Short mmCIF file of C-alpha atoms and ligand atoms in Angstrom, two decimals:
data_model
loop_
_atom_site.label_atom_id
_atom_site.label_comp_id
_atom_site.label_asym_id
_atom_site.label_seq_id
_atom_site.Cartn_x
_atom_site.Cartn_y
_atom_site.Cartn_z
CA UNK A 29 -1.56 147.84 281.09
CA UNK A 30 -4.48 149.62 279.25
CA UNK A 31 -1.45 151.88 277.71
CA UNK A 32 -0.21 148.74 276.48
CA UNK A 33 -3.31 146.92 275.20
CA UNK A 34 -4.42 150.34 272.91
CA UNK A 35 -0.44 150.57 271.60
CA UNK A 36 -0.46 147.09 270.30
CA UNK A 37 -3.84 147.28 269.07
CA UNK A 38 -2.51 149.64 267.01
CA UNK A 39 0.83 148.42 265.91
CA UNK A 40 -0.93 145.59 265.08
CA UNK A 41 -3.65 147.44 262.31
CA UNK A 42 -0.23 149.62 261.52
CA UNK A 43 1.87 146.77 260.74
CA UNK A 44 -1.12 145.19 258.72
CA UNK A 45 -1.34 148.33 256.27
CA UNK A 46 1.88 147.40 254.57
CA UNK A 47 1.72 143.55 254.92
CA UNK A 48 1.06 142.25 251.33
CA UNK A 49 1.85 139.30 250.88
CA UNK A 50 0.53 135.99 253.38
CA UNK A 51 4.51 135.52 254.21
CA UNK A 52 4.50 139.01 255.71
CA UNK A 53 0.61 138.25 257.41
CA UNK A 54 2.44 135.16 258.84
CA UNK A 55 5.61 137.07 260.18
CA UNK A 56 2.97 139.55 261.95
CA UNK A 57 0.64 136.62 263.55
CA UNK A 58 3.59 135.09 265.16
CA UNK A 59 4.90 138.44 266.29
CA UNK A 60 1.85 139.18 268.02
CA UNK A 61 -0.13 135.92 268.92
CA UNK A 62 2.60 133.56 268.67
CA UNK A 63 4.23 131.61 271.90
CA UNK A 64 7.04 134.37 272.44
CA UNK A 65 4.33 137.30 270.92
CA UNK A 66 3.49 140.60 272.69
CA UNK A 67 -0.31 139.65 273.51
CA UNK A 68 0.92 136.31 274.33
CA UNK A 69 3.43 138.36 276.87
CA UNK A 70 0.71 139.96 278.02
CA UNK A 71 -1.32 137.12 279.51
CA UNK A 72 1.96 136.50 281.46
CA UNK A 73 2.66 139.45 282.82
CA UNK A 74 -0.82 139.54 284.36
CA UNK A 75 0.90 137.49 287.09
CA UNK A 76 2.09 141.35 288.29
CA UNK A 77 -0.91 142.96 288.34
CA UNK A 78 -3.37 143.40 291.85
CA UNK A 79 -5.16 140.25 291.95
CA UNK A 80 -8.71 142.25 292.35
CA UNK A 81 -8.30 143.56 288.90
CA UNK A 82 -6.69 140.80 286.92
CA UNK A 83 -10.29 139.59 285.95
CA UNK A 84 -11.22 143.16 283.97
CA UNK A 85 -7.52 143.27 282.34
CA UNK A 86 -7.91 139.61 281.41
CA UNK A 87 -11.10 140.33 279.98
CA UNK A 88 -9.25 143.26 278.27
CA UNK A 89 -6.28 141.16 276.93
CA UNK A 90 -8.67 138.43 275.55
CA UNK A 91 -10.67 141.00 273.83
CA UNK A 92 -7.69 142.28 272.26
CA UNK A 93 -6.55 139.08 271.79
CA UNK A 94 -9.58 138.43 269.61
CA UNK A 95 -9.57 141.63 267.82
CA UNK A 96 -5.73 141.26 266.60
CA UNK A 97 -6.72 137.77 265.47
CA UNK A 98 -9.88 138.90 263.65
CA UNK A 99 -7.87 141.65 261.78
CA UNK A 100 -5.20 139.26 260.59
CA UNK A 101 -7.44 136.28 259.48
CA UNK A 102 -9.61 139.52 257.67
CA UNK A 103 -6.22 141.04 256.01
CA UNK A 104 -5.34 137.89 255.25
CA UNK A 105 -8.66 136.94 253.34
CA UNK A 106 -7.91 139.65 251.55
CA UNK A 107 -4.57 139.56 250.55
CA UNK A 108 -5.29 135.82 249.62
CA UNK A 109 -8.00 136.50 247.34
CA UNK A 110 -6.25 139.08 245.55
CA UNK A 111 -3.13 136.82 245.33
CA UNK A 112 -5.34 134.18 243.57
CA UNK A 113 -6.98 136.80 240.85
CA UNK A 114 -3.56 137.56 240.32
CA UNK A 115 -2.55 134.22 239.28
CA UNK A 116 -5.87 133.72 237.52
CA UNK A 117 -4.89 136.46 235.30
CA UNK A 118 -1.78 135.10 234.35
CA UNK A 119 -2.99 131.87 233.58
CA UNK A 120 -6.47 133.10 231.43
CA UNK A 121 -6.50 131.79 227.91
CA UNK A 122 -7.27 134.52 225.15
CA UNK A 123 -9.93 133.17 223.89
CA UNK A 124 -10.28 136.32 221.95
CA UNK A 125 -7.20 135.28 219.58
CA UNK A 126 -8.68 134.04 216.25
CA UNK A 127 -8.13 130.11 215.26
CA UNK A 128 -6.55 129.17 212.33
CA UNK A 129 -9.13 128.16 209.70
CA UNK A 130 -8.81 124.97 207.96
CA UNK A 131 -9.23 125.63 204.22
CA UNK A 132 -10.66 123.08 202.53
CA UNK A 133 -9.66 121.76 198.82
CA UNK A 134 -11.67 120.96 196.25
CA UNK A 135 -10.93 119.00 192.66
CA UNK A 136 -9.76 121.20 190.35
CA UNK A 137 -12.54 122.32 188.17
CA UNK A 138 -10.69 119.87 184.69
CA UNK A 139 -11.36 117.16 187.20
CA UNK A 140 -14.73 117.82 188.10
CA UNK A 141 -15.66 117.74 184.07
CA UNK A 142 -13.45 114.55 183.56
CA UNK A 143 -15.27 112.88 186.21
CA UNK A 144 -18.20 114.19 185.69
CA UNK A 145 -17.81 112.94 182.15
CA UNK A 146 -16.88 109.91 182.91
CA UNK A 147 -19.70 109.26 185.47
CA UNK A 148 -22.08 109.33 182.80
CA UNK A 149 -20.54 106.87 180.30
CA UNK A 150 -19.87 104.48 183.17
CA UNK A 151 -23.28 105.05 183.45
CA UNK A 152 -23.70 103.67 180.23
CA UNK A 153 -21.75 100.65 180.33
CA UNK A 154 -18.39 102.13 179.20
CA UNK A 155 -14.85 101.27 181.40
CA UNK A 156 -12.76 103.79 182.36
CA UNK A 157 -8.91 103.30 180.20
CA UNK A 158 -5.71 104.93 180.55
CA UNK A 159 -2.46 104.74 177.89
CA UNK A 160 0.31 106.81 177.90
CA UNK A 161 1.49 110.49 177.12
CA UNK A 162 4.82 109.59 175.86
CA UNK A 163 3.70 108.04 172.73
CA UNK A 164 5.19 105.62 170.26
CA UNK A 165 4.56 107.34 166.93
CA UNK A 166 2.87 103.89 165.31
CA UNK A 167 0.04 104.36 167.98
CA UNK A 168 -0.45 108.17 167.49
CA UNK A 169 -0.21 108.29 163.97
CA UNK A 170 0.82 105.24 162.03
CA UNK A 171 -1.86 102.68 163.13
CA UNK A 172 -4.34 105.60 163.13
CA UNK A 173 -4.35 105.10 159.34
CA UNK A 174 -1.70 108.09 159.28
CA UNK A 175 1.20 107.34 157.54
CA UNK A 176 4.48 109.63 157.76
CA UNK A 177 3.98 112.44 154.91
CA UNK A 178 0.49 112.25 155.17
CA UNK A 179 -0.73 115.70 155.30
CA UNK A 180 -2.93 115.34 158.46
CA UNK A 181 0.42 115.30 160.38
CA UNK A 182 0.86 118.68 159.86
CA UNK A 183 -3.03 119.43 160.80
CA UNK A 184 -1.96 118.19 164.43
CA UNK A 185 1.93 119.57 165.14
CA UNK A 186 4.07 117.68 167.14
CA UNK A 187 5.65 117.84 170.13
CA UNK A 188 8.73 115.37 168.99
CA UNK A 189 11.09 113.40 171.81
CA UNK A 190 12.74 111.81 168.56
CA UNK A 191 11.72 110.18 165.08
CA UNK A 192 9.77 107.51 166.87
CA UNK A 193 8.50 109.12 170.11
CA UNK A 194 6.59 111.82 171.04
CA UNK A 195 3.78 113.51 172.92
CA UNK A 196 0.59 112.07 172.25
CA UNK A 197 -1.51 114.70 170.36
CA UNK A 198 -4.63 113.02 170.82
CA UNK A 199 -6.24 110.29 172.92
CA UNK A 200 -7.07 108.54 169.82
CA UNK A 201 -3.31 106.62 170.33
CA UNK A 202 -5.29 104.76 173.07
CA UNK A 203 -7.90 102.92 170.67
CA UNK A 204 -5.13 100.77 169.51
CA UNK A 205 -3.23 99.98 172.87
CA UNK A 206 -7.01 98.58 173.90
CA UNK A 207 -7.72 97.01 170.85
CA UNK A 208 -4.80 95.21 170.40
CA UNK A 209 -5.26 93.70 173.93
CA UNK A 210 -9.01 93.42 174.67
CA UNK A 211 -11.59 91.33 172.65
CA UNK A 212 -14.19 92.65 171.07
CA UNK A 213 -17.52 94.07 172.11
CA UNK A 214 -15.88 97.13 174.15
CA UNK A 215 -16.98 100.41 174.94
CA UNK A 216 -14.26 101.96 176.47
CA UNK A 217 -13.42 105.71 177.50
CA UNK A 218 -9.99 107.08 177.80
CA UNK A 219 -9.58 110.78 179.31
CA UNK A 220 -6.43 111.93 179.73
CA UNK A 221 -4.17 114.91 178.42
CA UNK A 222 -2.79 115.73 174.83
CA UNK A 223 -0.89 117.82 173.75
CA UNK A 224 0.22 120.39 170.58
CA UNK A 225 1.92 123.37 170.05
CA UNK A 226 -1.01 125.72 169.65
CA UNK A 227 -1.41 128.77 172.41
CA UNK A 228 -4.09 131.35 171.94
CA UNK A 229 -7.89 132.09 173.86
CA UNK A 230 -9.01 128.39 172.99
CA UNK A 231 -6.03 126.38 172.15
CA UNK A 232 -3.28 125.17 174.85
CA UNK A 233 0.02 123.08 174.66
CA UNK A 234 -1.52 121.31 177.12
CA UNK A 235 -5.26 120.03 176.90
CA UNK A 236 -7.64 117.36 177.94
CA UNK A 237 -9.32 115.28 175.60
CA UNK A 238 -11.65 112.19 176.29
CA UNK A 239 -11.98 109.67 174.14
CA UNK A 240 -14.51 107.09 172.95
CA UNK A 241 -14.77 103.70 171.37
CA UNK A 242 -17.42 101.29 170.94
CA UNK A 243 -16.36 97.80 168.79
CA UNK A 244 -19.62 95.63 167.89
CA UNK A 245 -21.03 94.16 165.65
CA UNK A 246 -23.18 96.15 163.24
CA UNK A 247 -22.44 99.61 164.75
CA UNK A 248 -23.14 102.66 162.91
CA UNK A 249 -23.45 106.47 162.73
CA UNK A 250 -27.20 105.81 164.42
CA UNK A 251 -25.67 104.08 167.23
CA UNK A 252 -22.97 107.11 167.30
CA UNK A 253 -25.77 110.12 167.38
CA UNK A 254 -27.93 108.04 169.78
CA UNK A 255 -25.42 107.75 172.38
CA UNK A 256 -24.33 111.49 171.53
CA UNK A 257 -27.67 112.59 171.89
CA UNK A 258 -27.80 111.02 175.40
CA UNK A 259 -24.63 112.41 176.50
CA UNK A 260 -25.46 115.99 175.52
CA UNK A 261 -28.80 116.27 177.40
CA UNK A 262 -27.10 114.27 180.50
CA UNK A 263 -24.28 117.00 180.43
CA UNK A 264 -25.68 119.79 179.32
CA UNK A 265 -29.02 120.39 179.67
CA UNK A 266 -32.62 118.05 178.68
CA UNK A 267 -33.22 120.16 175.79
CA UNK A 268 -30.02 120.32 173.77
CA UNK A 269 -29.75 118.70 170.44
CA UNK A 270 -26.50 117.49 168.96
CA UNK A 271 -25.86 117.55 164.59
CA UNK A 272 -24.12 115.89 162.62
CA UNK A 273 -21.57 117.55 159.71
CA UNK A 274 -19.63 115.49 157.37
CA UNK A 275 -16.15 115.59 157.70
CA UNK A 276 -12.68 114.23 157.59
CA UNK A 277 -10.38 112.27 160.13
CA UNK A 278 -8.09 109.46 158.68
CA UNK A 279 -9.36 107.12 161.26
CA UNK A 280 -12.87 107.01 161.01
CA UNK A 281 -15.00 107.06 157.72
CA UNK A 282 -17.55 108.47 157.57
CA UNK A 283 -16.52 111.21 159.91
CA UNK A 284 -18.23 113.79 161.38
CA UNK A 285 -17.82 116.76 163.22
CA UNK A 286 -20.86 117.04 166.35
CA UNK A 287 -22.47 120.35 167.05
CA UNK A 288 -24.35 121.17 169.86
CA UNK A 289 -27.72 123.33 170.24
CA UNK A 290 -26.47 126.69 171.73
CA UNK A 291 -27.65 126.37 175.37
CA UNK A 292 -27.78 130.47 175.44
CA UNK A 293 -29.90 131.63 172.42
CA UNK A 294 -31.59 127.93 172.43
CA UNK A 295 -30.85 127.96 168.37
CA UNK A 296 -32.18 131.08 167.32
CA UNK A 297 -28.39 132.34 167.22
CA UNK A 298 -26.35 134.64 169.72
CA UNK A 299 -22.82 135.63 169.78
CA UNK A 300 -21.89 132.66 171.61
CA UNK A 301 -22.90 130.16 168.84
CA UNK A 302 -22.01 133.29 166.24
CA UNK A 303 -25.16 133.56 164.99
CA UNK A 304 -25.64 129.82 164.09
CA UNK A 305 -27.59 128.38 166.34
CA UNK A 306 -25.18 125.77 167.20
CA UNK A 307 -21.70 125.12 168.59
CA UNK A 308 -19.17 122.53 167.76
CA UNK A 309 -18.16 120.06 170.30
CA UNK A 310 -16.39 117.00 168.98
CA UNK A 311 -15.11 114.88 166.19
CA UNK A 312 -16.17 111.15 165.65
CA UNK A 313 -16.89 108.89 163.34
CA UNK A 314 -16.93 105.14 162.92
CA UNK A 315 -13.85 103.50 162.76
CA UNK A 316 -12.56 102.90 159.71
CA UNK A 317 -11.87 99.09 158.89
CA UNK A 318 -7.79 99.73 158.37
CA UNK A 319 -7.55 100.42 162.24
CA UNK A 320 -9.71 97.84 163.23
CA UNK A 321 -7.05 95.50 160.75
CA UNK A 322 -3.91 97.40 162.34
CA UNK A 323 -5.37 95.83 165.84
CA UNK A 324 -5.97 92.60 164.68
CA UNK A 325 -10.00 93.05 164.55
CA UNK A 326 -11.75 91.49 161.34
CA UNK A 327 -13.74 94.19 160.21
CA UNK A 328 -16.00 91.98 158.09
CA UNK A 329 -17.70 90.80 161.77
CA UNK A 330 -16.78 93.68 163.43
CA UNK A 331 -17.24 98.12 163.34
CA UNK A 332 -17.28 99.96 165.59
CA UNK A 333 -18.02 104.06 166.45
CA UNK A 334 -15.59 107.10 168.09
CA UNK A 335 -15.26 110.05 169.14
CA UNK A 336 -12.94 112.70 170.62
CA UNK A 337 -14.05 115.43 173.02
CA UNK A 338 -11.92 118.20 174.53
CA UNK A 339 -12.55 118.86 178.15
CA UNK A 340 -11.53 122.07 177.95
CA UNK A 341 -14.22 123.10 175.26
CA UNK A 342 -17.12 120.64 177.07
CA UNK A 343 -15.87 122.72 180.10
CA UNK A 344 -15.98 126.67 178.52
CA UNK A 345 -19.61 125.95 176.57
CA UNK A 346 -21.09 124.65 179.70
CA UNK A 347 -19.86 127.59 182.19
CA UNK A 348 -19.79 130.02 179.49
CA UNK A 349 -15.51 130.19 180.52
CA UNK A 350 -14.19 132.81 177.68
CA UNK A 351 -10.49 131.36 177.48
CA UNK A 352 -8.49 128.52 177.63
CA UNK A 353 -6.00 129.84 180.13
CA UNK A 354 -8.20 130.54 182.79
CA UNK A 355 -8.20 126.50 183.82
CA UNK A 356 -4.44 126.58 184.42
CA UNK A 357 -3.42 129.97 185.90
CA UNK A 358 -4.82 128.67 189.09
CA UNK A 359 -6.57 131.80 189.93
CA UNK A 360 -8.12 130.94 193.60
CA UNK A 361 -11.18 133.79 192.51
CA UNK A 362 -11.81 131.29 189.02
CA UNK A 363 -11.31 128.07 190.64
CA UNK A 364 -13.33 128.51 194.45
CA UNK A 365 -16.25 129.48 191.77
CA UNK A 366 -16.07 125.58 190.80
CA UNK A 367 -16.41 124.16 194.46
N1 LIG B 8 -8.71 112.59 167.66
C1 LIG B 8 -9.52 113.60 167.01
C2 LIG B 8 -8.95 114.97 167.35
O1 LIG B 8 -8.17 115.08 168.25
C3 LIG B 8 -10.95 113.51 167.42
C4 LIG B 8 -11.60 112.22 167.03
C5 LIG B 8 -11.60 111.13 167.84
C6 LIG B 8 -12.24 112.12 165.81
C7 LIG B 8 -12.20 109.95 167.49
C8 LIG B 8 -12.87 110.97 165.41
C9 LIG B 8 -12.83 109.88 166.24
O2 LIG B 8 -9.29 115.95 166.73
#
């Protein structure tokens, strides 16, 4: 019997070593302590054994009894808990992988200026129009006070679609549209995008003007280098002064071209402003009466002021951009500069 109790105490830790898995554990417990096991067999074959010393062997197969369970529920434990690290480690999330980042848009830095712009003369009391970029001749030209063969044609080339239709060349074909449809007083801007045949540092085929109009009664050039003056230190910067030079568009009379005080050398004169002191912005005027006539407006009660700014050029003299192209090459390192 005691030969017996020490050789399946130590199948039982032998058989243990290579059980690995709790299927195997299982298979082991029922081999051992199960109803048909050995220690189980044990108890019944105490039966044969002199009754005067059945007490110490029972004692003996309890104890082992104990032991074997002790060392399964143990290996067990064990196996169990590295089973369940195991699966832990498959499931784990890599938390080290990096996330996708979201990169955000912004307006594209034209946009910015337009509103920008256009914030101010709302501001102001102006609306906000719109015409379009497909333009009849009669409202680029003809009812601009520019007839066919007159030589200001050829100071603004043309993108022609045919004799009568092409792309606007300035946002100037808008005054019209508006006029012909709205009643005077109206202060109106229109920004949008003209277009020529030009292509160098400053000049594009594409390019953004803004345009203004104010019809009244009794408007003139003060009422045109007031509201100027306003714009340019709302835009630019409290201390820059705007000029006036005389000069010539068919469609306004007097005309003038507007300069600005150069924001770098603050007049004294830097390359910027070439020495001058001052850099050009615009062209305005106040509308000549023959427009106001082409829209149906009686200029005897009626004049009125405009003016046409690139966005482009507002754009490069504020930011000090050197070239034209810059804005449409799309150049993530220029454009994340205007976020
Ligand atoms: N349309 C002119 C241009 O493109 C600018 C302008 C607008 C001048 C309104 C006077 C009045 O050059």
């Amino acid at each position: 019997m005691h030969e017996q109790i020490k050789k399946i105490s130590l199948a039982v830790m032998e058989k243990l070593k290579d059980a690995d898995s709790l299927n195997l554990i299982n298979d082991i417990r029922v081999k051992f302590l199960g109803k048909n096991g050995e220690v189980t067999a044990l108890f019944k074959n105490l039966k044969s054994c002199p009754p005067d010393q059945r007490p110490k062997i029972g004692q003996l197969i309890n104890d082992l009894r104990n032991q074997v369970e002790l060392a399964i529920k143990e290996h067990e434990n064990k196996v169990a808990e590295r089973e369940k690290n195991k699966k832990l480690a498959q499931e784990t999330l890599d938390i080290t992988l990096s996330k996708k980042t979201r990169k955000v848009g912004a307006l594209h830095p034209l946009n910015q200026v337009i509103e920008e712009i256009s914030q101010i003369f709302i501001g102001l009391g102006f609306a906000v129009k719109d015409g379009p970029e497909i333009e009849l001749d009669y409202y680029n030209f003809e009812a601009l006070n520019i007839p066919a063969d007159h030589p200001s044609r050829d100071e603004q080339d043309t993108f022609y679609i045919n004799d009568n239709i092409l792309l606007r060349t300035q946002t100037s074909a808008v005054q019209v549209r508006i006029m012909e449809k709205e009643a005077p007083p109206l202060r109106i801007i229109c920004p949008g995008k003209v277009y020529r045949p030009d292509d160098d540092a400053s000049h594009s085929p594409i390019f953004h003007q803004i345009e203004g109009l104010v019809i009244d009664k009794n408007i003139t050039l003060c009422d045109l280098k007031a509201l100027l003056d306003n714009f340019a230190r709302s835009y630019f910067s409290s201390q820059t002064k705007t000029r006036l030079r005389p000069s010539y568009f068919p469609f306004t009379e007097p005309s003038v071209e507007v300069d600005l005080s150069c924001a770098i050398c603050n007049g004294k004169g830097c390359s910027l402003c070439k020495g001058t002191g001052w850099i050009e912005l615009l062209g305005a005027g106040i509308v000549n009466p023959r427009v106001l006539e082409y829209a149906g407006i009686d200029s005897k009660e009626y004049s009125g002021l405009a003016f046409g700014m690139g966005v482009e050029r507002a754009a490069m003299i504020k930011y000090g951009i050197p070239d034209i192209r810059l804005f449409y090459e799309n150049d993530y390192r220029f454009l994340k500069q205007y976020r």
